[in-house]
Coordinates of C-alpha atoms and ligand atoms in Angstrom, one line a residue:
Chain A
M1 CA -27.3 -17.0 36.9
A2 CA -30.6 -18.1 35.4
S3 CA -31.5 -14.6 34.4
Q4 CA -28.6 -14.3 32.0
A5 CA -30.4 -16.7 29.7
H6 CA -33.7 -14.9 29.9
L7 CA -34.8 -11.3 29.5
A8 CA -34.4 -9.4 32.7
I9 CA -37.8 -7.9 32.2
E10 CA -40.4 -9.2 29.9
A11 CA -43.8 -7.5 30.0
T12 CA -46.7 -8.1 27.7
G13 CA -49.9 -6.1 27.4
L14 CA -49.7 -4.5 30.9
V15 CA -52.8 -2.6 31.8
K16 CA -53.6 -0.6 34.9
R17 CA -56.7 1.4 35.4
F18 CA -57.6 3.9 38.1
G19 CA -61.3 4.4 37.8
E20 CA -61.9 5.8 34.4
T21 CA -58.2 6.5 33.5
S22 CA -56.1 3.9 32.0
A23 CA -52.8 4.8 33.6
V24 CA -51.0 2.0 31.7
D25 CA -52.8 0.8 28.6
G26 CA -51.1 -2.2 27.0
V27 CA -47.3 -1.8 27.6
D28 CA -44.8 -4.4 26.3
L29 CA -41.2 -4.3 27.4
A30 CA -38.2 -6.5 26.8
V31 CA -35.1 -5.6 28.8
H32 CA -31.9 -7.5 28.4
P33 CA -29.8 -8.2 31.5
G34 CA -26.9 -5.9 32.2
T35 CA -28.3 -3.0 30.3
V36 CA -30.0 0.3 31.1
Y37 CA -33.4 0.5 29.6
G38 CA -35.0 4.0 29.4
V39 CA -38.7 4.7 29.7
L40 CA -39.2 8.2 28.5
G41 CA -42.4 10.0 28.8
P42 CA -44.1 13.3 30.0
N43 CA -46.0 13.8 33.3
G44 CA -48.8 11.3 33.7
A45 CA -47.6 9.0 30.9
G46 CA -47.7 6.0 33.1
K47 CA -44.0 5.5 33.9
T48 CA -44.4 5.2 37.7
T49 CA -47.4 3.0 37.4
T50 CA -45.4 0.7 35.1
I51 CA -42.5 0.5 37.6
R52 CA -44.9 -0.1 40.5
M53 CA -46.4 -3.1 38.7
L54 CA -43.0 -4.5 37.8
A55 CA -41.8 -4.0 41.4
T56 CA -44.8 -5.9 42.7
L57 CA -46.3 -2.9 44.5
I58 CA -49.5 -3.0 42.5
R59 CA -51.1 -5.8 40.4
P60 CA -51.7 -5.3 36.7
D61 CA -55.3 -5.4 35.7
E62 CA -54.4 -7.1 32.5
G63 CA -51.2 -8.6 30.9
T64 CA -48.3 -10.4 32.4
A65 CA -44.8 -9.5 33.4
R66 CA -41.8 -11.6 34.4
V67 CA -38.9 -9.9 36.2
L68 CA -35.7 -12.0 36.3
G69 CA -37.7 -14.9 35.2
H70 CA -40.4 -14.6 38.0
D71 CA -44.0 -13.7 37.4
V72 CA -44.7 -10.4 39.2
V73 CA -48.1 -11.6 40.5
T74 CA -47.7 -15.3 41.3
E75 CA -44.0 -15.1 42.3
A76 CA -43.9 -11.7 43.8
A77 CA -41.7 -12.8 46.7
A78 CA -39.0 -14.1 44.4
V79 CA -39.1 -10.8 42.4
R80 CA -38.8 -8.8 45.6
A81 CA -35.8 -10.9 46.7
S82 CA -33.7 -9.7 43.8
V83 CA -34.8 -6.2 42.8
S84 CA -34.6 -2.8 44.5
L85 CA -36.7 0.3 44.0
T86 CA -35.6 3.9 44.0
G87 CA -39.0 5.6 43.8
Q88 CA -39.9 9.0 42.4
L89 CA -40.5 10.4 45.9
A90 CA -37.2 9.7 47.6
S91 CA -37.7 6.2 49.1
V92 CA -35.8 7.0 52.3
D93 CA -37.1 7.8 55.7
E94 CA -36.9 11.6 56.2
D95 CA -37.1 11.4 59.9
L96 CA -34.0 9.2 60.3
T97 CA -30.4 10.0 59.6
G98 CA -28.6 8.8 56.5
R99 CA -26.7 6.2 58.4
E100 CA -29.8 4.9 60.2
N101 CA -31.6 4.6 56.9
L102 CA -28.9 2.3 55.5
I103 CA -28.6 0.3 58.7
L104 CA -32.4 -0.2 58.8
L105 CA -32.4 -1.5 55.2
G106 CA -29.4 -3.7 55.9
R107 CA -31.1 -5.3 58.9
L108 CA -34.3 -5.8 57.0
L109 CA -32.4 -7.5 54.1
G110 CA -30.9 -9.9 56.6
L111 CA -27.5 -8.4 57.4
K112 CA -26.2 -9.0 60.9
R113 CA -26.1 -5.9 63.1
Q114 CA -22.3 -5.3 62.7
D115 CA -22.4 -6.1 59.0
A116 CA -25.2 -3.7 58.5
K117 CA -23.2 -0.9 60.3
N118 CA -20.1 -1.7 58.3
R119 CA -22.0 -1.7 55.0
A120 CA -23.6 1.7 55.9
T121 CA -20.2 3.2 56.6
E122 CA -18.8 1.8 53.3
L123 CA -21.7 3.1 51.3
L124 CA -21.8 6.5 53.0
E125 CA -18.1 7.0 52.1
A126 CA -18.6 5.7 48.5
F127 CA -21.5 8.1 47.9
G128 CA -19.8 11.1 49.5
L129 CA -22.2 11.2 52.4
S130 CA -20.1 10.5 55.3
E131 CA -19.9 14.1 56.5
A132 CA -23.7 14.3 56.5
S133 CA -24.3 10.8 57.8
G134 CA -25.6 11.9 61.2
R135 CA -28.0 14.5 59.9
L136 CA -31.7 13.8 59.5
V137 CA -32.5 13.2 55.8
K138 CA -35.1 15.9 55.8
H139 CA -32.2 18.4 56.1
F140 CA -30.4 16.8 53.1
S141 CA -30.1 18.7 49.8
G142 CA -31.9 17.1 46.8
G143 CA -28.7 15.7 45.4
M144 CA -27.6 14.1 48.7
R145 CA -31.0 12.6 49.1
R146 CA -30.9 11.0 45.7
R147 CA -27.5 9.6 46.4
L148 CA -28.6 8.2 49.7
D149 CA -31.7 6.8 47.9
I150 CA -29.5 5.0 45.4
A151 CA -27.1 3.8 48.2
A152 CA -30.1 2.4 50.0
S153 CA -31.0 0.4 46.9
I154 CA -27.6 -1.3 46.9
V155 CA -27.2 -2.1 50.6
V156 CA -27.5 -5.6 49.3
T157 CA -26.6 -5.5 45.6
P158 CA -29.7 -6.2 43.5
Q159 CA -29.8 -7.9 40.2
L160 CA -32.2 -5.4 38.9
M161 CA -32.8 -1.8 39.9
F162 CA -35.8 0.4 39.2
L163 CA -34.9 4.1 39.1
D164 CA -37.8 6.5 38.8
E165 CA -36.8 9.9 37.6
P166 CA -33.5 10.0 39.5
T167 CA -32.5 13.5 38.5
T168 CA -35.7 15.4 38.3
G169 CA -35.1 18.6 40.3
L170 CA -31.4 18.2 40.6
D171 CA -28.8 20.8 39.6
P172 CA -26.4 19.9 36.7
R173 CA -23.6 18.9 39.1
S174 CA -25.7 16.6 41.2
R175 CA -27.3 15.2 38.1
N176 CA -23.9 14.3 36.6
Q177 CA -23.0 12.5 39.8
V178 CA -26.1 10.4 39.6
W179 CA -25.4 9.6 36.0
E180 CA -21.9 8.5 36.9
I181 CA -23.2 6.3 39.7
V182 CA -25.7 4.7 37.3
R183 CA -22.8 4.0 34.9
A184 CA -20.8 2.4 37.6
L185 CA -23.8 0.2 38.6
V186 CA -24.2 -1.0 35.0
A187 CA -20.5 -1.6 34.6
E188 CA -20.8 -4.0 37.5
G189 CA -23.5 -5.9 35.7
T190 CA -26.7 -4.5 37.3
T191 CA -29.7 -4.2 35.1
I192 CA -31.5 -0.9 35.4
L193 CA -35.0 0.3 34.4
L194 CA -34.8 4.0 34.2
C195 CA -37.8 6.3 34.0
T196 CA -37.2 9.8 32.9
Q197 CA -38.7 12.9 31.3
Y198 CA -35.4 13.9 29.7
L199 CA -34.4 12.7 26.3
E200 CA -30.8 13.7 27.2
E201 CA -30.8 11.5 30.2
A202 CA -32.1 8.5 28.4
D203 CA -29.7 9.2 25.6
Q204 CA -26.7 9.4 28.0
L205 CA -27.5 6.3 30.0
A206 CA -29.8 3.9 28.2
G207 CA -29.0 1.3 25.6
R208 CA -32.6 1.2 24.5
I209 CA -35.5 3.6 25.0
A210 CA -39.3 3.1 25.0
V211 CA -41.2 6.4 24.6
I212 CA -44.5 6.2 26.4
D213 CA -47.5 8.5 26.2
H214 CA -51.0 8.0 27.7
G215 CA -50.0 4.6 28.9
R216 CA -48.8 3.2 25.6
V217 CA -45.4 2.7 24.0
I218 CA -45.3 5.0 21.0
A219 CA -41.7 4.3 19.9
E220 CA -39.0 1.9 20.9
G221 CA -35.3 1.6 19.9
T222 CA -31.8 2.7 20.5
P223 CA -31.2 6.4 21.3
S224 CA -29.7 7.1 17.9
Q225 CA -32.6 5.4 16.1
L226 CA -34.9 7.5 18.2
K227 CA -33.1 10.8 17.5
A228 CA -32.8 10.0 13.9
S229 CA -36.6 9.5 13.7
V230 CA -37.2 12.7 15.5
G231 CA -34.8 14.8 13.6
S232 CA -32.3 17.4 14.7
G233 CA -31.8 19.5 17.7
S234 CA -31.9 23.2 17.8
L235 CA -29.7 26.3 18.2
H236 CA -31.0 28.8 20.7
V237 CA -29.6 32.3 20.3
R238 CA -30.2 35.4 22.5
L239 CA -29.2 38.7 21.0
M240 CA -27.7 41.7 22.8
N241 CA -30.1 44.0 20.9
P242 CA -33.7 42.8 20.3
E243 CA -34.0 45.2 17.4
Q244 CA -31.6 43.0 15.4
R245 CA -33.9 40.0 15.7
P246 CA -35.5 40.3 12.2
E247 CA -32.0 40.4 10.7
A248 CA -30.9 37.4 12.8
E249 CA -34.1 35.6 11.8
R250 CA -33.3 36.1 8.1
L251 CA -29.7 35.0 8.5
L252 CA -30.5 31.9 10.5
E253 CA -33.3 30.9 8.1
H254 CA -30.9 31.1 5.3
A255 CA -28.1 29.1 7.2
L256 CA -30.2 26.5 9.0
G257 CA -33.8 26.4 8.0
T258 CA -36.9 26.7 10.2
V259 CA -36.6 29.5 12.7
V260 CA -38.8 29.9 15.8
L261 CA -39.1 33.3 17.5
E262 CA -39.2 32.8 21.3
A263 CA -41.2 34.7 23.9
D264 CA -38.1 36.7 24.9
P265 CA -38.0 39.5 22.3
A266 CA -34.2 39.0 22.0
A267 CA -34.3 35.2 21.6
L268 CA -34.9 32.9 18.7
S269 CA -34.0 29.3 17.8
A270 CA -33.5 27.3 14.6
T271 CA -33.5 23.6 13.9
C272 CA -30.0 22.5 13.5
A273 CA -28.4 19.2 12.6
G274 CA -25.1 19.5 14.4
G275 CA -22.3 21.5 15.8
D276 CA -20.7 22.4 12.4
D277 CA -23.9 23.9 11.1
A278 CA -24.3 25.9 14.3
T279 CA -20.7 27.3 14.1
L280 CA -21.3 28.4 10.6
A281 CA -24.6 30.1 11.4
L282 CA -23.1 31.9 14.4
S283 CA -20.2 33.2 12.3
R284 CA -22.7 34.5 9.7
L285 CA -24.4 36.4 12.5
S286 CA -21.2 37.9 13.8
S287 CA -19.9 38.8 10.4
S288 CA -23.1 40.7 9.7
G289 CA -22.8 42.6 12.9
V290 CA -25.6 40.9 14.8
R291 CA -24.3 40.7 18.4
V292 CA -25.1 37.5 20.3
A293 CA -25.5 37.6 24.1
D294 CA -25.5 33.8 24.5
F295 CA -26.4 30.7 22.6
S296 CA -26.9 27.0 23.3
L297 CA -27.1 23.9 21.2
G298 CA -29.8 21.6 22.4
Q299 CA -30.9 18.1 21.6
P300 CA -34.5 17.8 20.7
T301 CA -36.6 18.4 23.8
L302 CA -39.2 15.9 24.9
D303 CA -41.8 18.2 23.4
E304 CA -40.0 18.1 20.1
V305 CA -39.8 14.3 20.3
F306 CA -43.5 14.1 21.0
L307 CA -44.4 16.5 18.3
A308 CA -42.4 14.4 15.9
L309 CA -43.7 11.1 17.1
T310 CA -47.3 11.9 17.7
G311 CA -48.1 15.1 16.0
H312 CA -49.1 16.7 19.2
P313 CA -47.2 18.2 22.1
A314 CA -46.7 16.1 25.2
D315 CA -49.4 17.6 27.3
A316 CA -52.1 17.9 24.6
P317 CA -55.1 15.6 24.7
D318 CA -54.8 12.2 23.1
D319 CA -55.8 12.4 19.5
G320 CA -54.9 9.4 17.5
S321 CA -51.4 8.8 18.9
T322 CA -52.0 5.1 18.7
S323 CA -52.5 5.0 14.9
L324 CA -49.1 6.7 14.6
Q325 CA -47.4 4.0 16.5
E326 CA -46.6 1.9 13.4
E327 CA -45.5 4.8 11.2
H328 CA -43.2 6.2 13.7
A329 CA -41.8 3.1 15.3
V330 CA -38.1 3.3 15.1
Chain B
M1 CA -25.2 21.8 26.4
S2 CA -28.3 20.4 27.7
V3 CA -32.0 20.7 27.3
T4 CA -32.8 19.6 30.8
P5 CA -33.9 22.3 33.1
T6 CA -30.9 23.8 35.0
A7 CA -31.0 25.1 38.5
S8 CA -30.7 28.9 38.8
P9 CA -27.0 29.8 39.5
S10 CA -28.0 31.5 42.7
R11 CA -28.8 28.2 44.4
P12 CA -26.0 27.1 46.6
A13 CA -24.0 24.2 45.4
D14 CA -24.2 20.9 47.2
P15 CA -21.7 21.4 50.0
T16 CA -20.7 17.8 50.5
Q17 CA -18.1 15.5 49.0
A18 CA -18.8 13.9 45.7
A19 CA -19.4 10.2 45.2
D20 CA -16.3 8.1 44.8
L21 CA -17.0 6.0 41.8
E22 CA -14.3 3.5 42.4
A23 CA -15.6 2.9 45.9
V24 CA -19.2 2.7 44.5
R25 CA -18.1 -0.1 42.1
R26 CA -16.3 -1.9 44.9
A27 CA -19.3 -1.6 47.1
I28 CA -21.6 -3.1 44.5
S29 CA -19.3 -6.0 43.6
T30 CA -18.6 -7.1 47.2
T31 CA -21.8 -8.2 48.8
A32 CA -23.2 -11.7 48.8
R33 CA -27.0 -11.8 49.4
P34 CA -27.7 -12.8 53.0
A35 CA -30.8 -14.9 53.9
P36 CA -33.7 -12.5 54.4
A37 CA -34.4 -11.3 57.9
S38 CA -36.7 -13.5 60.0
P39 CA -40.2 -12.2 60.8
L40 CA -39.2 -11.5 64.4
S41 CA -36.0 -9.7 63.3
S42 CA -37.9 -7.5 60.9
V43 CA -40.5 -6.6 63.5
L44 CA -37.7 -5.7 65.9
T45 CA -36.0 -3.6 63.2
F46 CA -39.2 -1.7 62.6
S47 CA -39.5 -1.2 66.4
W48 CA -36.1 0.2 66.4
R49 CA -37.2 2.6 63.7
A50 CA -40.1 3.7 65.8
M51 CA -37.8 4.4 68.8
L52 CA -35.4 6.4 66.6
K53 CA -38.3 8.6 65.5
I54 CA -39.2 9.4 69.1
K55 CA -35.5 10.0 69.9
H56 CA -35.1 12.4 67.0
V57 CA -38.4 14.3 67.6
P58 CA -39.1 14.0 71.3
E59 CA -41.5 16.9 71.0
Q60 CA -44.0 14.6 69.5
L61 CA -44.6 13.2 73.0
L62 CA -45.8 16.6 74.2
D63 CA -49.2 15.9 72.6
V64 CA -49.7 12.8 74.7
T65 CA -48.5 14.4 77.9
I66 CA -50.2 17.8 77.8
T67 CA -53.6 16.7 76.7
P68 CA -54.0 14.3 79.6
V69 CA -52.9 16.9 82.1
M70 CA -55.5 19.3 80.7
F71 CA -58.2 16.7 81.0
V72 CA -57.4 15.9 84.6
L73 CA -57.3 19.5 85.7
M74 CA -60.3 20.6 83.7
F75 CA -62.6 17.8 84.7
T76 CA -61.6 17.6 88.3
Y77 CA -61.9 21.3 89.1
L78 CA -64.6 22.4 86.6
F79 CA -67.1 19.6 87.0
G80 CA -65.9 17.9 90.2
G81 CA -68.0 20.0 92.6
A82 CA -71.1 19.8 90.4
V83 CA -71.0 16.1 89.5
A84 CA -69.7 14.5 92.7
G85 CA -70.2 17.1 95.4
S86 CA -66.4 17.6 96.0
T87 CA -63.3 17.6 93.8
A88 CA -61.7 14.9 96.0
A89 CA -64.6 12.5 95.6
Y90 CA -64.8 13.1 91.9
L91 CA -61.0 12.6 91.5
D92 CA -61.5 9.1 92.9
Y93 CA -64.2 8.4 90.3
I94 CA -62.7 10.1 87.3
L95 CA -59.0 9.4 87.5
P96 CA -59.2 5.8 86.2
G97 CA -61.7 7.1 83.6
I98 CA -59.3 9.8 82.4
L99 CA -56.5 7.2 82.2
V100 CA -58.7 5.2 79.8
M101 CA -59.6 8.3 77.8
S102 CA -56.1 9.6 77.4
V103 CA -54.6 6.4 76.4
L104 CA -57.4 5.6 74.0
F105 CA -57.0 9.0 72.3
T106 CA -53.3 8.2 71.8
T107 CA -54.2 5.2 69.7
V108 CA -55.3 7.6 66.9
Y109 CA -51.7 8.5 66.4
S110 CA -51.0 5.0 65.2
G111 CA -53.2 5.8 62.2
V112 CA -51.7 9.3 61.8
G113 CA -48.2 7.9 61.8
L114 CA -49.0 5.2 59.2
N115 CA -50.7 7.8 57.0
T116 CA -47.7 10.1 57.3
D117 CA -45.5 7.3 56.1
L118 CA -47.8 6.7 53.1
T119 CA -47.6 10.3 51.9
R120 CA -43.8 9.8 51.6
G121 CA -41.9 7.4 49.3
V122 CA -40.4 5.2 52.0
V123 CA -43.4 2.8 52.2
D124 CA -42.9 1.9 48.5
R125 CA -39.4 0.7 49.4
F126 CA -40.6 -1.3 52.4
R127 CA -43.2 -2.9 50.3
S128 CA -40.7 -3.8 47.7
L129 CA -38.5 -5.7 50.2
P130 CA -38.5 -9.4 50.7
I131 CA -39.8 -9.2 54.3
W132 CA -42.8 -10.5 56.3
R133 CA -45.6 -8.3 55.2
S134 CA -47.0 -7.5 58.6
A135 CA -43.6 -6.4 60.0
P136 CA -43.9 -2.8 59.0
L137 CA -47.3 -2.7 60.9
L138 CA -46.3 -4.6 64.0
G139 CA -43.0 -2.9 64.5
P140 CA -44.4 0.5 65.4
M141 CA -46.4 -1.0 68.3
L142 CA -43.3 -0.6 70.5
G143 CA -43.2 3.1 69.7
D144 CA -46.9 3.3 70.3
S145 CA -46.7 1.5 73.7
V146 CA -44.2 4.1 74.8
R147 CA -46.8 6.7 74.1
Y148 CA -49.5 4.8 75.9
V149 CA -47.5 4.2 79.0
L150 CA -46.3 7.8 79.0
A151 CA -49.8 9.2 78.7
G152 CA -50.9 6.8 81.5
V153 CA -48.0 7.6 83.8
V154 CA -48.6 11.3 83.5
I155 CA -52.2 10.9 84.5
I156 CA -51.4 8.7 87.5
V157 CA -48.6 10.9 88.8
L158 CA -50.7 14.0 88.4
G159 CA -53.6 12.3 90.1
V160 CA -51.5 11.2 93.1
A161 CA -50.1 14.8 93.3
L162 CA -53.7 16.1 93.5
G163 CA -54.6 13.6 96.3
Y164 CA -55.7 10.5 94.5
R165 CA -54.8 7.3 96.5
P166 CA -55.6 4.0 94.8
E167 CA -56.7 1.4 97.3
A168 CA -54.9 -1.4 95.4
G169 CA -51.6 0.4 95.5
I170 CA -48.9 0.3 92.9
G171 CA -49.7 -3.2 91.8
G172 CA -53.3 -2.3 91.0
V173 CA -52.3 0.8 89.1
V174 CA -49.8 -1.2 87.0
A175 CA -52.4 -3.8 86.3
A176 CA -55.0 -1.2 85.3
L177 CA -52.4 0.5 83.0
A178 CA -51.5 -2.8 81.4
L179 CA -55.2 -3.6 80.7
V180 CA -55.7 -0.2 79.1
V181 CA -52.5 -0.6 77.0
V182 CA -53.7 -4.1 75.8
F183 CA -57.1 -2.7 74.8
S184 CA -55.3 0.2 73.1
F185 CA -53.3 -2.2 70.9
G186 CA -56.6 -3.7 69.7
L187 CA -58.2 -0.3 69.1
S188 CA -55.1 1.0 67.3
W189 CA -55.8 -1.4 64.4
V190 CA -59.1 0.4 63.7
F191 CA -57.1 3.6 63.3
T192 CA -54.4 2.1 61.2
T193 CA -57.1 0.9 58.9
L194 CA -58.5 4.4 58.8
G195 CA -54.9 5.7 58.2
L196 CA -54.7 3.6 55.1
L197 CA -58.1 4.7 53.8
M198 CA -57.9 8.4 54.3
R199 CA -55.9 10.9 52.3
T200 CA -54.1 13.1 54.9
P201 CA -52.7 12.6 58.4
M202 CA -54.9 15.5 59.5
A203 CA -58.1 13.8 58.2
V204 CA -57.2 10.6 60.1
M205 CA -56.7 12.6 63.3
N206 CA -60.0 14.4 62.9
A207 CA -61.9 11.3 62.0
G208 CA -60.3 9.4 64.9
F209 CA -61.2 12.1 67.5
M210 CA -64.7 12.5 66.1
A211 CA -65.3 8.8 66.6
L212 CA -63.7 8.7 70.1
F213 CA -65.3 11.8 71.6
P214 CA -68.9 10.6 71.5
L215 CA -67.9 7.1 72.5
T216 CA -66.0 8.4 75.5
F217 CA -68.7 10.8 76.6
L218 CA -71.4 8.1 76.2
S219 CA -69.5 5.9 78.7
N220 CA -69.2 5.9 82.4
V221 CA -65.8 7.7 82.2
F222 CA -67.2 11.0 83.5
V223 CA -70.5 10.3 85.1
D224 CA -72.4 7.4 86.8
P225 CA -74.8 6.3 84.1
A226 CA -77.6 5.6 86.7
T227 CA -78.6 9.3 86.3
L228 CA -79.1 9.0 82.6
P229 CA -82.3 8.4 80.6
A230 CA -82.9 4.6 80.2
P231 CA -82.0 4.2 76.5
L232 CA -78.8 6.1 77.0
E233 CA -78.0 4.2 80.1
A234 CA -78.4 0.9 78.2
F235 CA -75.9 2.1 75.6
V236 CA -73.5 3.3 78.2
D237 CA -73.6 -0.1 79.9
V238 CA -72.6 -2.1 76.9
N239 CA -70.1 0.5 75.6
P240 CA -66.7 -1.3 75.8
I241 CA -65.1 1.9 77.0
S242 CA -67.4 1.8 80.0
I243 CA -66.5 -1.8 80.7
L244 CA -62.8 -0.9 80.3
A245 CA -63.2 2.1 82.7
T246 CA -65.0 -0.1 85.2
A247 CA -62.4 -2.8 85.0
A248 CA -59.6 -0.2 85.4
R249 CA -61.4 1.4 88.4
G250 CA -61.8 -2.0 89.9
L251 CA -58.1 -2.9 89.5
M252 CA -57.0 0.3 91.0
E253 CA -59.5 0.0 93.9
G254 CA -58.9 -3.7 94.4
T255 CA -62.5 -4.6 93.5
A256 CA -62.0 -5.8 90.0
V257 CA -64.5 -8.1 88.4
G258 CA -63.0 -10.9 86.4
G259 CA -65.9 -10.8 83.9
D260 CA -65.2 -7.2 83.0
I261 CA -61.5 -7.9 82.4
A262 CA -62.4 -10.9 80.2
V263 CA -64.8 -8.7 78.2
V264 CA -62.1 -6.1 77.7
L265 CA -59.5 -8.7 76.5
A266 CA -62.1 -10.3 74.2
V267 CA -63.0 -7.0 72.6
A268 CA -59.3 -6.2 72.1
L269 CA -58.7 -9.6 70.6
G270 CA -61.8 -9.2 68.4
L271 CA -60.7 -5.8 67.1
T272 CA -57.2 -7.2 66.3
L273 CA -58.6 -10.2 64.5
V274 CA -60.8 -8.1 62.4
F275 CA -58.7 -5.0 61.7
L276 CA -55.2 -6.3 61.7
P277 CA -55.9 -8.4 58.5
I278 CA -57.7 -5.5 57.0
T279 CA -54.8 -3.2 57.7
T280 CA -52.3 -5.7 56.3
H281 CA -54.4 -6.2 53.2
L282 CA -54.7 -2.5 52.6
Y283 CA -51.0 -1.9 53.2
R284 CA -50.1 -4.7 50.8
R285 CA -52.5 -3.4 48.2
G286 CA -50.8 0.0 48.3
Ligands
LIG1 N1 -53.1 5.7 42.7 C1 -53.7 6.4 41.7 N2 -55.0 6.7 41.7 C2 -55.6 7.3 40.7 N3 -54.9 7.7 39.6 C3 -53.6 7.4 39.5 C4 -52.9 6.8 40.6 N4 -51.6 6.6 40.2 C5 -51.5 7.2 39.0 N5 -52.7 7.7 38.5 C6 -52.9 8.3 37.2 O1 -52.4 7.5 36.3 C7 -51.7 8.3 35.3 C8 -50.3 7.9 35.1 O2 -49.6 8.2 36.3 P1 -48.0 7.9 36.6 O3 -47.7 8.3 37.9 O4 -47.8 6.5 36.2 O5 -47.3 8.8 35.5 P2 -45.8 9.2 35.3 O6 -45.5 8.9 34.0 O7 -45.0 8.5 36.4 O8 -45.8 10.7 35.6 P3 -44.8 11.7 36.3 O9 -43.8 12.0 35.3 O10 -45.6 12.9 36.6 O11 -44.2 11.0 37.5 C9 -51.9 9.7 35.7 O12 -53.0 10.2 35.0 C10 -52.2 9.7 37.1 O13 -53.0 10.7 37.5
LIG2 MG1 -43.8 9.2 37.9

């Protein structure tokens, strides 16, 4: 395969403007074949616009991109012949059944009628959708719809798959299923460009991550490099009795460091490097008689990542994030 | 432990089976890439999609059957006596006209359907496929023609039930309907263009009807233009809808003029040549 020798995706200086807004403002990407590459960013960062340029749906205003060795503008047909797109809005036809959707795509991709039907049956079974296969997609649950969407993307196995926020809005169980499917795809050698708003998702699936904000890449690296640059996660604690919060605050500050009081009068959180520190802090609380209703140990949220990388929360106006790119590149 | 938003526990769990990862892996590893579908085959596949949509939601055909019935009843009985002296005489004049009007109004739905597609994610997938770029636009014509023919047949059956007897018999009626359908294909590209330019399906519908109403009323569909003020009459005479109505009347009465038919076909061809490329371009551009 020619693409093995090259990068699967190679983008330089991609720019896309919509009127006054620069949705994508100079994005460079280098994705190796057979890997998952995560594009992490908040709402409006330019993730979907980037994918749409790479999938040949819109033309870049500036810059160039090659996908599997083909230029996305001058060789768009060749790109289309070897990629598939699972868009942010489910890219399946809501007014058809699950089976009809898969047969439709099989036929459009050149399968013979019977082959398309067999392939639909195979995929519906593999994706746990055979019971619902005769139901209109508009009556599918979010998780089923996403699975069908991914199944539709592999009716004919693509070399490269674009996945735009595949788990946004899914419950944890459906989300885990999607993750497992993505892992299975990669294990079979498919290259995946994954857009997401969740650091955890990028961390779980991607070999490398680009963090984008206001259409620019503000950090790039492996998940561990990124997390190291961002710092630790945090321990969230909710107390049985809000009156004990001042005491809990004092204890956690002592055990862990910076403590944030949350809006819930019984809740507070503290930055925390790992599970051991958290266990220690929780046992301090309990030995001092502070009763804990529940707790969770979280990785840094996207907000915390952004705060660390840009000095402003994800949704705040752009103030000098570009100048921080060098300092914070990981 | 996660930082991703979790669904509230009250939400019912996904009732279906889980994905079978072994089977997923097998499914990915087995296929060879077939040669892409030919243009004809992709157009036919999109036609199949259009037919499935009608099959799943047959109620959508109510619009194109009820409106024509209302038109016939309303115009025949409300205006018949006043305009032509008797309802029977007016029915002879107006039935081919209403046939034209009803089918033409149905063309707006081509734009509405396309716009509805665009508001969903599925068009992005179609546009990312290695298929002939006009196929997603030409395929729905089959579904559209079902609507056109249905609207036309409803009018004719109702007309016959009310006493309308076309001189040229069934052959003339079929020819008239065919001419109207061909013209409608041409006109439908105007509305698919509109469908790609406007934001919501509702806006497309409103704009389409707002364009068609004056054009239909300023034609000879309802009244003989001889009674109109001269400038208006001049407009009515060159209005393609008048020419189509005259040709349809002629075909149904056995007095058709070849020139009228030629003009109708030329206008349909012209609309297609102008608006099909625009539609394709806009669809491609996304
Ligand atoms: N077709 C369009 N016309 C005008 N503006 C657009 C268009 N598409 C995107 N934008 C703007 O470009 C910016 C980037 O949008 P994009 O959809 O790429 O973001 P995103 O990272 O995918 O966000 P989300 O997480 O919400 O999906 C936004 O400000 C958006 O409003
Ligand atoms: Mg998006």
